[in-house]
Tab-separated table of C-alpha atoms in Angstrom:
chain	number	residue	atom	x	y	z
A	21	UNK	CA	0.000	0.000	0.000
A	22	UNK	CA	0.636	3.309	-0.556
A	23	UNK	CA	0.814	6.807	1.532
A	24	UNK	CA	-1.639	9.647	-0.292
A	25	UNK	CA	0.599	12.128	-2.295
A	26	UNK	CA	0.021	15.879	-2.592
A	27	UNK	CA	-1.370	15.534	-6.412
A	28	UNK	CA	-4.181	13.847	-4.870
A	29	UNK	CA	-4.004	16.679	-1.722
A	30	UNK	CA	-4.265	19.124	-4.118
A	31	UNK	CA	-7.256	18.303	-6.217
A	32	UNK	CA	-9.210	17.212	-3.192
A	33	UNK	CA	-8.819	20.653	-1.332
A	34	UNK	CA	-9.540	22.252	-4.627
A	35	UNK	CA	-13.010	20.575	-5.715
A	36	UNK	CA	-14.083	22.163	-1.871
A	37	UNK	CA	-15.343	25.424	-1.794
A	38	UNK	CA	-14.819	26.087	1.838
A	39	UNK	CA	-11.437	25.757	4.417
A	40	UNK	CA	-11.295	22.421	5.570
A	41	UNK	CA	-9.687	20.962	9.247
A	42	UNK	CA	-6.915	18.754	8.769
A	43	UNK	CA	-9.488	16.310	10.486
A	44	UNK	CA	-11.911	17.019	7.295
A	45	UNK	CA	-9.072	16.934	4.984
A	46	UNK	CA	-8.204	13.162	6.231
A	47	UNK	CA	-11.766	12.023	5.818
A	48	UNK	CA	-11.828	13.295	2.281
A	49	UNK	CA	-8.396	11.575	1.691
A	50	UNK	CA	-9.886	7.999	3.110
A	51	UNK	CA	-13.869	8.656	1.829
A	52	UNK	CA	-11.750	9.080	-1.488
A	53	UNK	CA	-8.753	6.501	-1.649
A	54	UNK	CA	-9.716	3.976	0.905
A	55	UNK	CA	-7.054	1.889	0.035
A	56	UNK	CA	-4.424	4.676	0.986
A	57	UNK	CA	-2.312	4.765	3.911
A	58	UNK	CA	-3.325	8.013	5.807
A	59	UNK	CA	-0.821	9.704	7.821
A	60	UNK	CA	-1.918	12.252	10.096
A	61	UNK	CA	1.645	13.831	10.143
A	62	UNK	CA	1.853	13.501	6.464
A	63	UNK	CA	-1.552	15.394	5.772
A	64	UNK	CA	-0.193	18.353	8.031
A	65	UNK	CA	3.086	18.409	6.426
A	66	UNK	CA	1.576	18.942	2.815
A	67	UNK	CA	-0.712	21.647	4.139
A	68	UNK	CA	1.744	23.580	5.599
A	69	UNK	CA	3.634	23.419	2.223
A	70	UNK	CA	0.322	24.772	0.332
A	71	UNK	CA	0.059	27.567	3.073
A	72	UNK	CA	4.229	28.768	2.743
A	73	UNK	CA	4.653	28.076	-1.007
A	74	UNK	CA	4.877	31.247	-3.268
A	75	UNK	CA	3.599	28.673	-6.378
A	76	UNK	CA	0.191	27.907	-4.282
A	77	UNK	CA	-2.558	30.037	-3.352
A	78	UNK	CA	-3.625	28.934	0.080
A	79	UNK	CA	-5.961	30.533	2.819
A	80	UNK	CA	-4.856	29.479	6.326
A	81	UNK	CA	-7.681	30.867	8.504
A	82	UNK	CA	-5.761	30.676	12.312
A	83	UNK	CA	-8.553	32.708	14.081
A	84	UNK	CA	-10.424	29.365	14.527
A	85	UNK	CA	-9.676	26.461	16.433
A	86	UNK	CA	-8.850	23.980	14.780
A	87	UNK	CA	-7.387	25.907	11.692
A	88	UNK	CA	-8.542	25.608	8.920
A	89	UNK	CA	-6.987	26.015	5.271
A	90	UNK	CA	-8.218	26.288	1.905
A	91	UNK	CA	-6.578	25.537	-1.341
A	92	UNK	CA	-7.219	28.117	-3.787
A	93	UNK	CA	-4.971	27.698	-6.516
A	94	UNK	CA	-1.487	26.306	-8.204
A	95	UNK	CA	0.451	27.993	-10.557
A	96	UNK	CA	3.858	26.103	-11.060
A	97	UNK	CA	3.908	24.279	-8.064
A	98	UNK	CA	6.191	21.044	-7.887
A	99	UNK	CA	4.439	18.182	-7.048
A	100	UNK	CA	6.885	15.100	-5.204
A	101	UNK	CA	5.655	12.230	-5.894
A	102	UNK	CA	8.044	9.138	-4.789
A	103	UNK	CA	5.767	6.076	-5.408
A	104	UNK	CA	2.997	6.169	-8.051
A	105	UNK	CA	2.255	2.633	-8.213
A	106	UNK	CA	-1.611	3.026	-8.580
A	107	UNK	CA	-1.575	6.929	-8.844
A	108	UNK	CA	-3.894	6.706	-12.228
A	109	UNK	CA	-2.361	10.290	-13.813
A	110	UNK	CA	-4.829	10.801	-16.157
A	111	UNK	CA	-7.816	11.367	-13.707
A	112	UNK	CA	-6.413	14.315	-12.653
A	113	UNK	CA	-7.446	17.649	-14.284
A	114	UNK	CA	-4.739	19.820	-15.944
A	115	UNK	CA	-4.463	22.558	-13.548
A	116	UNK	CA	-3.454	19.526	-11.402
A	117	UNK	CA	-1.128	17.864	-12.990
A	118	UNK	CA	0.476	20.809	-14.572
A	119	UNK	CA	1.862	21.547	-11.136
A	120	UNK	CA	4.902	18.708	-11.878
A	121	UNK	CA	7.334	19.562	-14.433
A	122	UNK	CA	7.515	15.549	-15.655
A	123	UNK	CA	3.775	15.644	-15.401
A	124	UNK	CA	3.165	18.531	-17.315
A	125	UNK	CA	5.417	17.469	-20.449
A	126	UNK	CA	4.125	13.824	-20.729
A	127	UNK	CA	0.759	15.636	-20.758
A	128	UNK	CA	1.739	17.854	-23.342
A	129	UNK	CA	3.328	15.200	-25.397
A	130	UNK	CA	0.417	13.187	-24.932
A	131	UNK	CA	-1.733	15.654	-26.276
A	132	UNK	CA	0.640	17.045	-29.008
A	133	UNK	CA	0.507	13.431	-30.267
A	134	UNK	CA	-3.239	13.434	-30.160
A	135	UNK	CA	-3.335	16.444	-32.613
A	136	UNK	CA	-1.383	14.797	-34.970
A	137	UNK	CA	-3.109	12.045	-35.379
A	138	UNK	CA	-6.689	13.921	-35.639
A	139	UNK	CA	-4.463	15.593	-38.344
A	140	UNK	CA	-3.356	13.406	-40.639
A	141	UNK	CA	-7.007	11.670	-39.996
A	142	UNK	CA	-8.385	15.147	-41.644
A	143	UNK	CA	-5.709	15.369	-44.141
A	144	UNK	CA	-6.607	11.773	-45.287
A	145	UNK	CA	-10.484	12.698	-45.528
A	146	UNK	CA	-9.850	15.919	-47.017
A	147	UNK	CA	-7.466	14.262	-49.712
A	148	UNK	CA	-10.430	11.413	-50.502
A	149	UNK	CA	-12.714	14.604	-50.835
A	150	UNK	CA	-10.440	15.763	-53.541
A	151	UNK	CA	-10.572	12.906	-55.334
A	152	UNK	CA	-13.492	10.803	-55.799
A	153	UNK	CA	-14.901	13.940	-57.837
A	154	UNK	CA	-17.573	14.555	-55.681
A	155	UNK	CA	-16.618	18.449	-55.474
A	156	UNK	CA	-17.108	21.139	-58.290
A	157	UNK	CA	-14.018	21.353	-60.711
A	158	UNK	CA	-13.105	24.788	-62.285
A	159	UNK	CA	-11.943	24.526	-66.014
């Protein structure tokens, strides 16, 4: 088994709308991957990096006890992810999984390859258009 990794973190405090206790956080995290290892520590430790990165926009309300933090946003943050056996990459939305440098270019790749297949697959129809005759010739 695996611990949860801050990809999954990060989308999970994203989809909510409102800050979350670390306690609410870790019920998400097991309601959501109940065949993760949860680690109480481990959840804290991410949040605090959300809250003190300069790549994340995260609201740490302290005023209220417990605290409670809400993820707003990522732009360019570094995801570590050190075992990914079972981490299925592709169910994460882009403004996830851009956060990882390796993650963003195998998406990009991925979808770079895409367009050049739908491509050639329009060049190809295009170029049967143009001749089976079906279209008006100019003399």
């Amino acid at each position: 088994m695996r611990k949860v990794c801050s990809l999954e973190m990060a989308q999970l405090m994203i989809e909510q709308k409102e800050p979350l206790t670390i306690n609410e956080i870790i019920s998400l995290v097991v309601k959501r991957y109940p065949n993760i290892i949860v680690d109480r520590s481990q959840i804290s430790s991410m949040v605090r990096n959300f809250v003190s990165s300069r790549f994340c926009t995260c609201i740490a309300v302290k005023d209220v006890y417990p605290h409670k933090y809400r993820l707003l946003s990522l732009n360019g943050y570094t995801f570590k992810i050190r075992n990914d056996e079972g981490l299925v990459r592709d169910s994460f939305p882009l403004y996830v999984k851009s956060g990882s440098p390796r993650i963003a270019r195998e998406y990009a790749d991925k979808v770079e390859k895409e367009r050049k297949v739908m491509a050639s697959q329009a060049f190809l129809i295009m170029g049967r258009a143009n001749n089976d005759g079906s279209h008006a010739r100019y003399a």
